[in-house]
Amino acid sequence: MKARAKLTRRHLLGRAAIGGATLATGGPSALLSKEHGFGVPAVLAAGSVKVGLLVSYSKVYGQLGEDITDAMTLYFDSVNWSGGGRKITWVREDEEIDPQVGLRKVRKLIEADQVDLITGIVSTATAYAIRDTIHNSKTILVVSNAGGNLLTRARKSPYIFRVSFTSWQVSNPFGKWFYTNIAREAALTAANYGFGTESIAAFKESFVAAGGKVLGEVYPPLNNTDYAPYITQVQKMNPEGTYNFYSGSDAVRFIAQSSQYGLTKSTRMSGAGFMVEQDVLPAEGATALGIYSPLHWALKLQNPENLAFTRAYRARFRRDASVFALQGYDAARVIVEALNKTGGDTSNKDRLIEALVNVKFASPRGQYEFDPNTHNVIQNIYVRQVRQVSNDIVNVVFDSLGRIKDPG
Amino acid sequence: MTFYLLQALNGLAYGMLLFLLAAGLSLIFGLMEVVNLAHGAFYMLGAYLALSTVRWTGSFWIAALVAPLGLGMFGFLLEWELLRPLYRRTHLDQILLTFGVAFVLSDVARWWWGADVQSLAPPAGLDRSIPLLGTLFPSYRLFVIVLGAALAGALWLGLTRTRLGAMVRAGVANREMTQALGIDIGLVFGGVFAFGAALAGLAGVIAAPIQGVFPGVDFETLIVTLIVVVVGGLGTLSGSFWGSLLIGEVDTFGKTLVPQIALVFIYLVMAAILLVRPTGLFGGRAR
């Protein structure tokens, strides 16, 4: 925390100088030469590219923010913090899982810090709250988590790119697979909030279309402590399989309690990948064994890029990477690749947008590309199962649902 | 029918879990009139301490001893050093102090144990589900029910049938007179506070396999515990017992029968009870 505060302050000082320079139609202004002395190289004179990073560092999603930040640091370090010949600097802010705070911070990043683009956003509520400010100010936003569908549909904006996923993208293709491979009848449960209900709706759409029968739907409130009443309701339906959405402490509680009630053994459980991701899987441990989940990445995904990424992350931060870290890593790469294409020019928004749309590279998750229509990532969705491999409990990837694009 | 029986059993197990939490808080208030808002933090520390002990020794049962003992000692020191000077002042000062302690402990725990959710597995033998009423029920929840009932009985016997209990009750009734009889009232109060903290620590160990441990669980827990003691009647053992069972059942059946308002259901019930009995179900004593 201390290190972060210092960093921000130091960058603020630098930014005060550079901000002045930007105002003075390019070239070293009087203010800048006072700060840096004479003989400033041309690249420095243009100022660094300022990236505003807005993620959660506190409360329930604090770890997500840390993962995203660490992975971005890892990538920026690997390219010496430069893109298109310009130095990259960042200002980091905490969205505090409060849409109002997020909106305030975004305005601060745009108006006071004059950042060239913004990345981050953990919570969908924050993403929706800042959408109009981003759109109207024509600020480029590279979303590295928030997965609400609307950001790709009714509330999409040419200035918003999403590196992460939509709730539809993860859950919809799995419904048909579930019908074919897991069960014909299912009980559905999810934490009762936007992302949870969206995920269940997306699953149901393709599951029912394939001929599947929904035995019942149960929606416990978010941040629920005791799942017993809901688990007993699911037991009563006596389903062959279940599909669920929970995350964070909810996921740990739901799975631990389901396991204690024997549900993980008596039915074939599955759920959107976040339920058994690296941020919660160590806490779930053996209680999560056997659970199937669709997601766009897995720690043990076997490709050279992922091996390099997960090894470097582990070596540097002494913990395993998570899907959130992957998203931070790719967000940083997307920004750098786009800057390389524009030669570091961030002033021409149309050119920057075009550069972003055409970013393609081999990501740890597989081939990376944007959908030019929605600016949302097109990616492989994998089917994983929690299994014990020697002494580790990990998500083993054993099938793929193919390349999935949100319909928009 | 068996469905509702099962739900009632779920409610009972949850209620007993709440009782483990509420007993310590209520005991401390009943005997010392200290509203200990650090109770949730004590609970969280108990769970974390158990987690570390299990990692160290591999035994749930050793952790179930270490956590209450550790929290007991911590509670004793806290009462001696911080709370004691405040007895002659208003409740508000105690509330501010214990609330401050709660915030400090919250940050210390986050710094030491990290921000991720962690979980404790039930002990071997209690980690499976057993056939019951035509379905499966976790043996660990049955253990929680038995433990809660045994603890309630032991506490009641200890307070009403032992010399120590008599000393504590005498101290509550008349502090000066008890002191004049040669009983070190400061030590008795310190002991009661330590015992209340130890109960919170025990609740931490017992609840961890169900609730998990993470930053924020302290205040989450404190709120439910406060609801229980307010409904049951602040400061009485029977109040926290029946209050716990009532809230446990109300929460379970609320979630089953009226899921649309599951979040606010226990608050509605609490409001209704307080309208009829402002001092809670068993809080008859005028203060």
XYZ file of C-alpha atoms in Angstrom:
695
model
C 0.000 0.000 0.000
C 2.768 2.393 0.958
C 4.744 1.713 -2.196
C 1.674 2.345 -4.307
C 0.930 5.704 -2.671
C 4.506 6.831 -3.218
C 4.452 5.782 -6.815
C 1.262 7.653 -7.489
C 2.607 10.787 -5.869
C 5.828 10.667 -7.833
C 3.942 10.172 -11.065
C 1.618 12.999 -10.185
C 4.580 15.356 -9.946
C 5.891 14.189 -13.280
C 2.458 14.481 -14.764
C 2.016 18.084 -13.675
C 5.026 18.903 -15.815
C 4.041 16.734 -18.757
C 0.445 17.913 -18.644
C 1.720 21.421 -19.229
C 3.784 20.216 -22.145
C 0.831 18.559 -23.807
C -1.132 21.772 -23.655
C 1.640 23.684 -25.371
C 1.096 22.209 -28.876
C 3.940 19.691 -28.855
C 7.663 20.492 -28.719
C 9.482 21.232 -25.459
C 7.549 23.959 -23.686
C 9.112 26.389 -21.294
C 7.668 24.447 -18.392
C 9.117 21.163 -19.568
C 12.564 22.545 -20.206
C 12.570 23.997 -16.718
C 11.782 20.562 -15.323
C 14.175 18.483 -17.364
C 16.781 20.977 -18.469
C 17.817 21.491 -22.064
C 18.681 18.768 -24.543
C 15.553 16.691 -23.941
C 15.373 13.870 -26.519
C 12.471 14.092 -28.948
C 10.676 11.067 -27.495
C 10.712 12.487 -23.993
C 9.604 15.815 -25.311
C 6.428 14.178 -26.582
C 5.903 13.007 -23.004
C 5.230 9.508 -21.860
C 2.057 7.621 -22.643
C 0.004 7.844 -19.488
C -2.114 4.843 -18.690
C -4.761 5.149 -15.997
C -5.274 1.840 -14.193
C -8.528 1.633 -12.243
C -9.053 -1.635 -10.369
C -10.162 -2.700 -6.904
C -7.442 -2.904 -4.287
C -9.792 -3.191 -1.334
C -12.731 -5.239 -0.094
C -13.889 -8.538 -1.632
C -12.265 -8.079 -5.030
C -8.959 -6.736 -3.668
C -7.055 -9.789 -4.826
C -8.379 -9.384 -8.387
C -6.935 -5.879 -8.517
C -3.579 -7.106 -7.210
C -3.465 -9.918 -9.787
C -4.281 -7.584 -12.681
C -1.722 -4.995 -11.533
C 1.049 -7.548 -10.988
C 0.536 -9.161 -14.385
C 0.504 -5.759 -16.137
C 3.747 -4.909 -14.360
C 5.188 -8.201 -15.590
C 4.300 -7.435 -19.202
C 5.342 -3.760 -19.162
C 8.673 -4.790 -17.623
C 9.224 -7.249 -20.469
C 8.987 -4.401 -22.995
C 10.942 -1.925 -20.814
C 7.822 0.170 -20.278
C 7.810 1.456 -23.821
C 5.433 1.237 -26.769
C 5.743 2.838 -30.213
C 8.971 4.490 -29.064
C 7.331 6.271 -26.118
C 7.790 5.587 -22.470
C 4.774 4.192 -20.642
C 3.857 5.430 -17.178
C 0.739 4.776 -15.163
C -1.492 6.232 -12.505
C -3.229 3.660 -10.355
C -6.543 4.174 -8.607
C -8.781 2.018 -6.435
C -12.365 1.638 -7.672
C -13.361 0.408 -4.179
C -16.188 -1.704 -5.706
C -18.329 1.425 -5.568
C -19.644 2.725 -8.911
C -19.775 6.306 -7.574
C -16.141 6.143 -6.453
C -15.207 4.565 -9.782
C -16.873 7.376 -11.704
C -15.087 9.998 -9.615
C -11.735 8.305 -10.166
C -12.327 8.076 -13.916
C -13.082 11.794 -14.070
C -9.926 12.470 -12.082
C -7.871 10.305 -14.434
C -9.266 12.064 -17.490
C -9.355 15.657 -16.260
C -6.609 16.017 -13.654
C -4.160 13.341 -14.752
C -4.934 13.712 -18.473
C -4.199 10.047 -19.136
C -3.957 8.843 -22.725
C -6.070 5.796 -22.073
C -7.660 3.903 -19.204
C -7.554 0.215 -18.385
C -8.789 -2.012 -15.574
C -12.347 -2.051 -14.166
C -13.087 -5.107 -12.059
C -16.770 -4.604 -11.297
C -19.477 -4.586 -13.961
C -21.410 -2.001 -11.932
C -18.427 0.356 -12.188
C -18.087 -0.345 -15.917
C -21.733 0.615 -16.491
C -21.401 3.711 -14.280
C -18.408 5.117 -16.156
C -19.574 4.135 -19.646
C -21.089 7.503 -20.617
C -18.144 9.514 -19.265
C -15.751 7.329 -21.256
C -17.891 7.550 -24.400
C -18.524 11.292 -24.268
C -14.925 12.205 -23.502
C -13.753 9.827 -26.257
C -11.288 8.205 -23.879
C -10.036 4.766 -24.867
C -10.910 2.141 -22.247
C -9.392 -1.337 -22.291
C -11.508 -3.411 -19.887
C -9.527 -6.128 -18.132
C -12.309 -7.813 -16.179
C -15.917 -6.508 -15.869
C -17.919 -8.994 -17.942
C -21.488 -7.644 -18.029
C -23.112 -8.375 -21.411
C -24.486 -4.862 -21.972
C -21.039 -3.355 -22.452
C -20.882 -5.354 -25.684
C -24.532 -4.819 -26.599
C -26.903 -1.911 -25.792
C -24.185 0.061 -24.023
C -21.250 -0.626 -26.306
C -19.017 2.235 -27.401
C -16.355 2.522 -30.121
C -13.986 3.708 -27.390
C -14.428 0.636 -25.209
C -12.433 -2.533 -25.835
C -12.791 -5.645 -23.682
C -9.917 -8.049 -23.186
C -11.696 -10.278 -20.680
C -15.038 -11.955 -21.495
C -18.813 -11.524 -21.393
C -20.991 -13.630 -19.122
C -22.718 -14.955 -22.270
C -19.406 -15.909 -23.867
C -18.399 -18.128 -20.951
C -21.718 -19.796 -20.116
C -23.724 -20.027 -23.343
C -21.570 -22.439 -25.357
C -21.356 -24.719 -22.316
C -25.141 -25.369 -22.166
C -25.163 -27.565 -25.260
C -21.966 -29.343 -24.215
C -23.509 -29.986 -20.783
C -26.590 -31.552 -22.401
C -24.463 -33.829 -24.579
C -21.818 -34.783 -22.013
C -23.121 -34.274 -18.478
C -26.867 -34.443 -17.962
C -30.241 -34.003 -19.655
C -31.849 -32.502 -16.541
C -30.302 -29.773 -14.430
C -30.834 -27.574 -11.396
C -29.519 -24.033 -11.792
C -28.334 -21.761 -8.991
C -26.529 -18.425 -8.891
C -25.814 -15.491 -6.650
C -28.718 -13.122 -7.157
C -27.080 -10.193 -8.962
C -26.482 -9.078 -12.532
C -23.588 -11.317 -13.463
C -25.055 -14.380 -11.751
C -28.468 -14.184 -13.398
C -26.898 -13.282 -16.778
C -24.707 -16.392 -16.595
C -27.627 -18.684 -15.810
C -29.749 -17.153 -18.584
C -26.910 -17.655 -21.084
C -26.464 -21.291 -20.047
C -30.185 -21.997 -20.105
C -30.579 -20.583 -23.619
C -28.403 -23.215 -25.276
C -29.178 -26.009 -22.789
C -32.928 -25.780 -23.385
C -32.441 -25.347 -27.129
C -30.483 -28.604 -27.159
C -33.422 -30.346 -25.451
C -32.352 -30.039 -21.813
C -34.864 -29.780 -18.998
C -34.460 -27.244 -16.187
C -35.757 -28.766 -12.933
C -35.594 -25.542 -10.994
C -33.704 -22.324 -10.415
C -32.513 -21.051 -7.032
C -31.019 -17.625 -6.444
C -29.342 -17.075 -3.039
C -28.495 -13.441 -2.235
C -24.985 -12.154 -2.871
C -22.614 -12.502 0.133
C -24.660 -15.331 1.581
C -23.395 -17.199 4.639
C -25.526 -20.299 4.977
C -26.364 -22.204 1.794
C -28.121 -25.064 3.591
C -31.689 -23.995 2.696
C -30.745 -23.746 -0.985
C -28.759 -26.959 -1.071
C -31.709 -28.819 0.436
C -33.932 -27.365 -2.313
C -31.523 -28.643 -4.953
C -31.412 -32.070 -3.274
C -35.188 -32.179 -3.459
C -35.064 -31.727 -7.250
C -32.734 -34.725 -7.405
C -30.951 -33.471 -10.524
C -28.443 -35.380 -12.614
C -26.355 -32.243 -12.900
C -26.197 -28.613 -11.809
C -24.894 -25.377 -13.284
C -24.017 -22.573 -10.866
C -22.463 -19.159 -10.649
C -20.689 -17.872 -7.535
C -17.404 -16.070 -7.009
C -15.076 -15.082 -4.181
C -16.079 -16.104 -0.662
C -19.537 -17.107 -1.948
C -17.933 -19.719 -4.202
C -15.836 -21.154 -1.374
C -18.836 -21.370 0.936
C -21.213 -22.787 -1.647
C -18.828 -25.509 -2.748
C -17.617 -26.422 0.753
C -21.214 -26.699 1.987
C -22.378 -28.569 -1.130
C -19.576 -31.035 -0.560
C -20.593 -31.480 3.097
C -24.146 -32.226 1.946
C -22.832 -34.809 -0.513
C -24.093 -32.806 -3.493
C -20.716 -32.854 -5.263
C -20.955 -36.653 -5.274
C -24.684 -37.275 -5.822
C -24.914 -34.879 -8.802
C -22.487 -33.763 -11.495
C -21.734 -30.183 -10.578
C -20.595 -27.503 -12.963
C -20.373 -23.752 -13.008
C -18.831 -20.753 -14.739
C -15.048 -21.030 -14.368
C -14.676 -18.213 -11.833
C -16.279 -20.466 -9.241
C -13.186 -22.707 -9.227
C -10.499 -20.259 -10.398
C -7.074 -19.815 -8.849
C -8.237 -17.116 -6.421
C -10.625 -19.526 -4.680
C -9.454 -23.016 -5.668
C -6.744 -23.285 -2.978
C -9.402 -22.542 -0.317
C -11.875 -24.993 -1.879
C -9.284 -27.736 -2.189
C -10.683 -31.239 -2.258
C -14.295 -30.020 -1.905
C -14.129 -28.817 -5.532
C -12.923 -32.122 -6.985
C -14.935 -33.229 -10.000
C -16.558 -29.858 -10.772
C -16.735 -29.029 -14.502
C -16.338 -25.445 -15.658
C -16.119 -23.472 -18.899
C -13.572 -20.631 -19.051
C -11.247 -18.899 -21.505
C -8.065 -19.928 -19.689
C -6.609 -22.401 -17.206
C -3.390 -22.403 -15.234
C -2.308 -25.673 -16.815
C -3.283 -24.807 -20.387
C -0.550 -26.371 -22.512
C 0.904 -23.876 -24.960
C 4.344 -22.211 -25.037
C 2.956 -18.736 -24.267
C 1.088 -19.953 -21.202
C 4.044 -21.926 -19.891
C 6.243 -18.835 -20.187
C 3.606 -16.571 -18.617
C 2.722 -18.813 -15.666
C 6.398 -19.547 -14.932
C 7.451 -15.905 -15.033
C 4.482 -14.890 -12.874
C 5.195 -17.576 -10.313
C 8.921 -16.762 -10.215
C 8.287 -13.083 -9.653
C 5.280 -12.988 -7.324
C 5.648 -16.391 -5.603
C 2.057 -17.374 -6.299
C 0.193 -18.920 -9.225
C -1.303 -16.754 -11.937
C -5.101 -16.510 -12.181
C -7.470 -15.750 -15.037
C -7.512 -12.147 -13.756
C -3.730 -11.988 -14.003
C -3.980 -13.329 -17.552
C -6.467 -10.575 -18.409
C -4.141 -7.906 -16.970
C -1.231 -9.383 -18.908
C -3.143 -9.356 -22.182
C -4.544 -5.853 -21.535
C -0.994 -4.546 -21.157
C 0.012 -6.348 -24.353
C -2.986 -5.016 -26.295
C -2.011 -1.464 -25.289
C 1.637 -1.931 -26.252
C 0.807 -3.622 -29.581
C -1.572 -0.789 -30.501
C 1.030 1.853 -29.565
C 3.593 0.069 -31.715
C 1.201 0.324 -34.652
C 0.548 4.038 -34.233
C 4.197 4.856 -33.549
C 3.226 5.973 -30.084
C 0.627 8.463 -31.306
C -2.360 8.577 -28.961
C -3.769 11.918 -30.093
C -5.536 10.586 -33.203
C -8.349 8.544 -31.667
C -9.583 7.024 -34.943
C -6.123 5.762 -35.745
C -5.684 4.380 -32.230
C -9.056 2.615 -32.408
C -8.128 1.087 -35.762
C -4.804 -0.055 -34.339
C -6.565 -1.642 -31.365
C -9.168 -3.410 -33.517
C -6.395 -5.058 -35.509
C -4.331 -6.252 -32.554
C -3.680 -9.988 -32.905
C -1.146 -12.113 -31.102
C -0.549 -15.507 -29.560
C -1.817 -15.147 -25.990
C -1.405 -17.637 -23.128
C -5.132 -18.315 -23.661
C -4.698 -19.047 -27.393
C -4.968 -16.802 -30.454
C -6.050 -13.306 -29.399
C -8.240 -11.025 -31.534
C -11.006 -8.434 -31.219
C -14.428 -8.617 -32.799
C -14.413 -5.449 -34.969
C -18.154 -5.055 -34.424
C -18.305 -5.201 -30.620
C -14.649 -4.576 -29.649
C -14.970 -7.625 -27.400
C -12.351 -10.371 -27.480
C -12.980 -13.467 -29.627
C -11.467 -16.415 -27.831
C -11.428 -20.137 -27.173
C -13.608 -21.366 -24.360
C -12.213 -24.457 -22.694
C -13.926 -27.156 -20.665
C -12.072 -27.866 -17.444
C -12.523 -30.253 -14.557
C -11.056 -29.966 -11.071
C -8.843 -32.996 -10.616
C -6.009 -34.115 -8.425
C -2.765 -34.271 -10.402
C -0.017 -35.772 -8.221
C -0.311 -33.549 -5.111
C -1.980 -30.554 -6.709
C -5.674 -29.854 -7.090
C -5.973 -28.145 -10.466
C -8.331 -27.406 -13.339
C -7.475 -29.856 -16.096
C -8.446 -28.719 -19.601
C -9.885 -31.696 -21.457
C -12.138 -30.256 -24.147
C -12.682 -27.046 -26.095
C -15.927 -25.350 -27.091
C -14.202 -23.635 -29.994
C -13.711 -19.961 -30.758
C -16.571 -18.009 -29.284
C -17.674 -14.527 -30.229
C -20.334 -12.643 -28.276
C -23.327 -12.098 -30.595
C -23.404 -8.427 -29.538
C -43.032 -32.938 4.887
C -39.517 -34.396 5.204
C -38.406 -31.397 3.155
C -39.567 -29.048 5.913
C -38.114 -31.293 8.615
C -34.780 -31.124 6.848
C -35.037 -27.373 6.572
C -35.837 -27.178 10.276
C -32.693 -29.207 10.941
C -30.706 -26.833 8.715
C -32.110 -23.951 10.726
C -31.185 -25.656 13.979
C -27.590 -26.192 12.865
C -27.283 -22.580 11.720
C -28.902 -21.422 14.952
C -26.390 -23.334 17.063
C -23.569 -21.794 15.058
C -25.065 -18.391 15.858
C -25.314 -19.352 19.519
C -21.578 -20.101 19.702
C -21.079 -16.554 18.472
C -23.721 -14.820 20.513
C -22.951 -16.536 23.841
C -19.610 -14.744 24.319
C -20.926 -11.353 23.285
C -23.976 -11.654 25.493
C -22.030 -12.975 28.484
C -19.640 -10.038 28.429
C -22.482 -7.551 28.183
C -24.623 -9.281 30.781
C -21.918 -9.375 33.402
C -19.819 -6.329 32.637
C -22.121 -4.125 30.588
C -19.431 -3.821 27.964
C -20.693 -3.748 24.400
C -17.793 -5.500 22.742
C -17.837 -4.544 19.076
C -14.524 -6.357 18.610
C -16.348 -9.663 19.057
C -16.487 -10.276 15.302
C -12.751 -9.590 15.085
C -12.154 -12.079 17.929
C -14.144 -14.610 15.935
C -12.048 -13.933 12.827
C -8.777 -14.168 14.772
C -9.951 -17.488 16.218
C -10.572 -18.830 12.738
C -7.217 -17.600 11.414
C -5.384 -18.933 14.465
C -7.049 -22.305 13.888
C -6.038 -22.191 10.238
C -2.389 -21.604 11.115
C -2.498 -24.284 13.814
C -3.960 -26.834 11.407
C -1.227 -25.997 8.889
C 1.365 -26.408 11.635
C 0.090 -29.523 13.383
C -2.371 -31.016 10.907
C -4.970 -31.464 13.644
C -8.361 -29.788 13.819
C -8.737 -30.742 17.462
C -5.478 -29.136 18.553
C -6.614 -26.020 16.681
C -9.930 -26.196 18.533
C -7.913 -25.941 21.766
C -5.307 -23.416 20.660
C -7.700 -20.844 19.173
C -9.899 -20.385 22.276
C -6.854 -20.378 24.572
C -5.066 -17.826 22.413
C -8.113 -15.589 22.185
C -8.716 -15.975 25.936
C -5.234 -14.698 26.728
C -5.589 -11.941 24.173
C -8.946 -10.943 25.657
C -7.522 -10.877 29.180
C -4.669 -8.580 28.148
C -7.017 -6.346 26.193
C -9.404 -5.965 29.104
C -6.543 -5.304 31.531
C -4.727 -2.762 29.391
C -7.418 -0.940 27.435
C -10.885 -1.536 28.773
C -10.289 -1.324 32.535
C -9.611 2.427 32.598
C -12.936 3.028 30.846
C -15.366 1.385 33.295
C -16.164 4.634 35.044
C -17.012 6.317 31.777
C -19.980 5.961 29.452
C -20.868 3.032 27.185
C -20.044 5.215 24.226
C -16.346 5.239 25.138
C -16.299 1.455 25.343
C -18.075 1.195 22.003
C -15.570 3.538 20.370
C -12.649 1.659 21.879
C -13.832 -1.836 20.930
C -14.817 -0.638 17.461
C -11.331 0.833 17.035
C -9.797 -2.451 18.179
C -11.958 -4.251 15.600
C -10.578 -2.076 12.776
C -6.991 -2.552 13.923
C -7.374 -6.342 14.168
C -9.029 -6.395 10.761
C -6.025 -4.743 9.112
C -3.497 -6.766 11.090
C -5.198 -10.004 9.979
C -5.259 -8.860 6.365
C -1.565 -8.021 6.543
C -0.600 -11.304 8.215
C -2.929 -13.813 6.563
C -3.553 -12.067 3.231
C -6.659 -10.987 1.359
C -7.756 -14.280 -0.189
C -10.560 -16.443 1.068
C -9.314 -19.401 3.082
C -11.091 -22.389 4.385
C -10.708 -25.070 7.004
C -11.740 -28.648 6.317
C -13.937 -30.409 8.880
C -11.981 -32.924 10.999
C -11.606 -36.469 9.697
C -14.701 -38.488 10.530
C -16.970 -35.430 10.463
C -16.255 -34.565 6.852
C -18.865 -36.752 5.193
C -22.583 -36.693 4.723
C -24.801 -39.374 6.220
C -28.196 -40.664 5.040
C -30.984 -38.927 6.933
C -34.710 -38.600 6.150
C -34.178 -40.055 2.698
C -31.397 -37.704 1.719
C -27.873 -36.772 2.735
C -27.047 -34.533 5.681
C -23.570 -33.378 6.733
C -22.294 -35.040 9.889
C -20.423 -31.833 10.692
C -23.697 -29.938 11.094
C -24.993 -32.599 13.450
C -21.780 -32.145 15.445
C -22.398 -28.375 15.572
C -25.917 -28.990 16.924
C -24.625 -31.304 19.665
C -21.744 -28.995 20.547
C -24.016 -25.941 20.764
C -26.491 -27.728 23.023
C -23.687 -29.078 25.253
C -22.106 -25.644 25.539
C -25.433 -24.030 26.423
C -25.934 -26.636 29.177
C -22.402 -26.224 30.505
C -22.664 -22.447 30.582
C -25.982 -22.573 32.387
C -24.648 -25.044 34.972
C -21.458 -23.058 35.392
C -23.302 -19.836 36.085
C -25.981 -21.213 38.365
C -24.356 -24.185 40.084
C -20.698 -23.359 40.735
C -18.886 -21.189 43.235
C -17.230 -19.280 40.413
C -20.629 -18.653 38.860
C -21.940 -17.382 42.178
C -18.966 -15.012 42.473
C -19.621 -13.670 38.999
C -23.332 -13.195 39.680
C -22.552 -11.500 43.013
C -20.130 -9.157 41.280
C -22.817 -8.169 38.820
C -25.412 -7.583 41.533
C -23.226 -5.511 43.814
C -19.665 -4.783 42.974
C -18.627 -3.058 46.236
C -20.245 -5.614 48.528
C -18.597 -8.487 46.679
C -15.238 -6.802 46.972
C -15.803 -6.288 50.672
C -16.280 -10.042 50.982
C -12.704 -10.488 49.836
C -13.312 -11.437 46.237
C -10.967 -9.874 43.687
C -13.643 -8.438 41.438
C -11.111 -7.099 38.923
C -9.799 -10.592 38.352
C -13.314 -12.017 38.006
C -14.241 -9.430 35.377
C -10.956 -9.941 33.547
C -11.668 -13.670 33.593
C -15.183 -13.191 32.228
C -13.931 -11.024 29.384
C -11.227 -13.558 28.600
C -13.819 -16.343 28.630
C -16.094 -14.398 26.279
C -13.169 -13.873 23.909
C -12.316 -17.573 24.146
C -15.894 -18.432 23.147
C -15.537 -16.164 20.107
C -12.294 -17.972 19.290
C -14.051 -21.331 19.591
C -16.851 -20.072 17.339
C -14.169 -19.117 14.835
C -12.780 -22.659 14.683
C -16.176 -24.334 14.563
C -17.677 -22.000 11.954
C -14.631 -21.897 9.641
C -15.427 -25.155 7.786
C -18.893 -23.742 6.993
C -18.248 -20.011 6.614
C -14.630 -19.787 5.458
C -12.255 -17.029 6.601
C -11.451 -13.814 4.743
C -11.046 -10.101 5.449
C -14.544 -8.800 6.076
C -15.907 -11.912 7.743
C -15.376 -10.143 11.085
C -17.922 -7.391 10.476
C -20.239 -9.696 8.556
C -20.319 -11.938 11.620
C -20.642 -9.091 14.096
C -23.834 -7.890 12.430
C -25.615 -11.265 12.584
C -24.465 -11.706 16.179
C -25.826 -8.313 17.165
C -29.163 -9.179 15.552
C -29.300 -12.382 17.572
C -28.594 -10.749 20.933
C -30.942 -7.854 20.243
C -33.754 -10.250 19.362
C -33.007 -12.581 22.270
C -32.447 -9.826 24.768
C -29.044 -8.326 25.439
C -27.093 -9.855 28.268
C -28.983 -13.031 29.090
C -27.746 -16.513 28.314
C -31.201 -17.917 27.587
C -31.859 -14.883 25.403
C -28.868 -15.568 23.198
C -29.758 -19.282 23.076
C -33.382 -18.909 21.993
C -32.573 -15.833 19.927
C -29.986 -17.845 17.995
C -32.363 -20.710 17.326
C -35.121 -18.328 16.290
C -32.916 -16.365 13.878
C -31.457 -19.628 12.537
C -34.918 -20.992 11.736
C -36.300 -17.671 10.506
C -33.349 -17.225 8.149
C -33.627 -20.770 6.808
C -37.391 -20.697 6.262
C -37.226 -17.141 4.946
C -34.794 -18.304 2.263
C -36.960 -21.332 1.503
C -40.437 -19.806 1.487
C -39.942 -16.166 0.519
C -36.639 -16.135 -1.399
C -37.496 -12.788 -3.013
C -37.022 -11.010 0.306
C -34.506 -13.416 1.868
C -32.039 -10.592 2.457
C -34.316 -8.437 4.551
C -36.449 -11.142 6.107
C -34.550 -11.458 9.400
C -34.518 -7.681 9.736
C -38.288 -7.609 9.321
C -38.671 -10.271 12.000
C -36.284 -8.384 14.273
C -38.257 -5.173 13.818
C -41.538 -6.986 14.528
C -40.184 -8.546 17.741
C -38.730 -5.265 18.966
C -42.083 -3.552 18.376
C -43.730 -5.987 20.762
C -40.839 -6.471 23.170
C -38.370 -3.577 22.970
C -35.883 -5.321 25.290
C -35.873 -8.515 23.249
C -37.498 -11.860 23.982
C -35.690 -12.525 27.262
C -34.361 -9.089 28.083
C -36.830 -8.435 30.876
C -34.464 -6.805 33.331
C -34.757 -3.051 33.580
C -31.413 -1.323 33.486
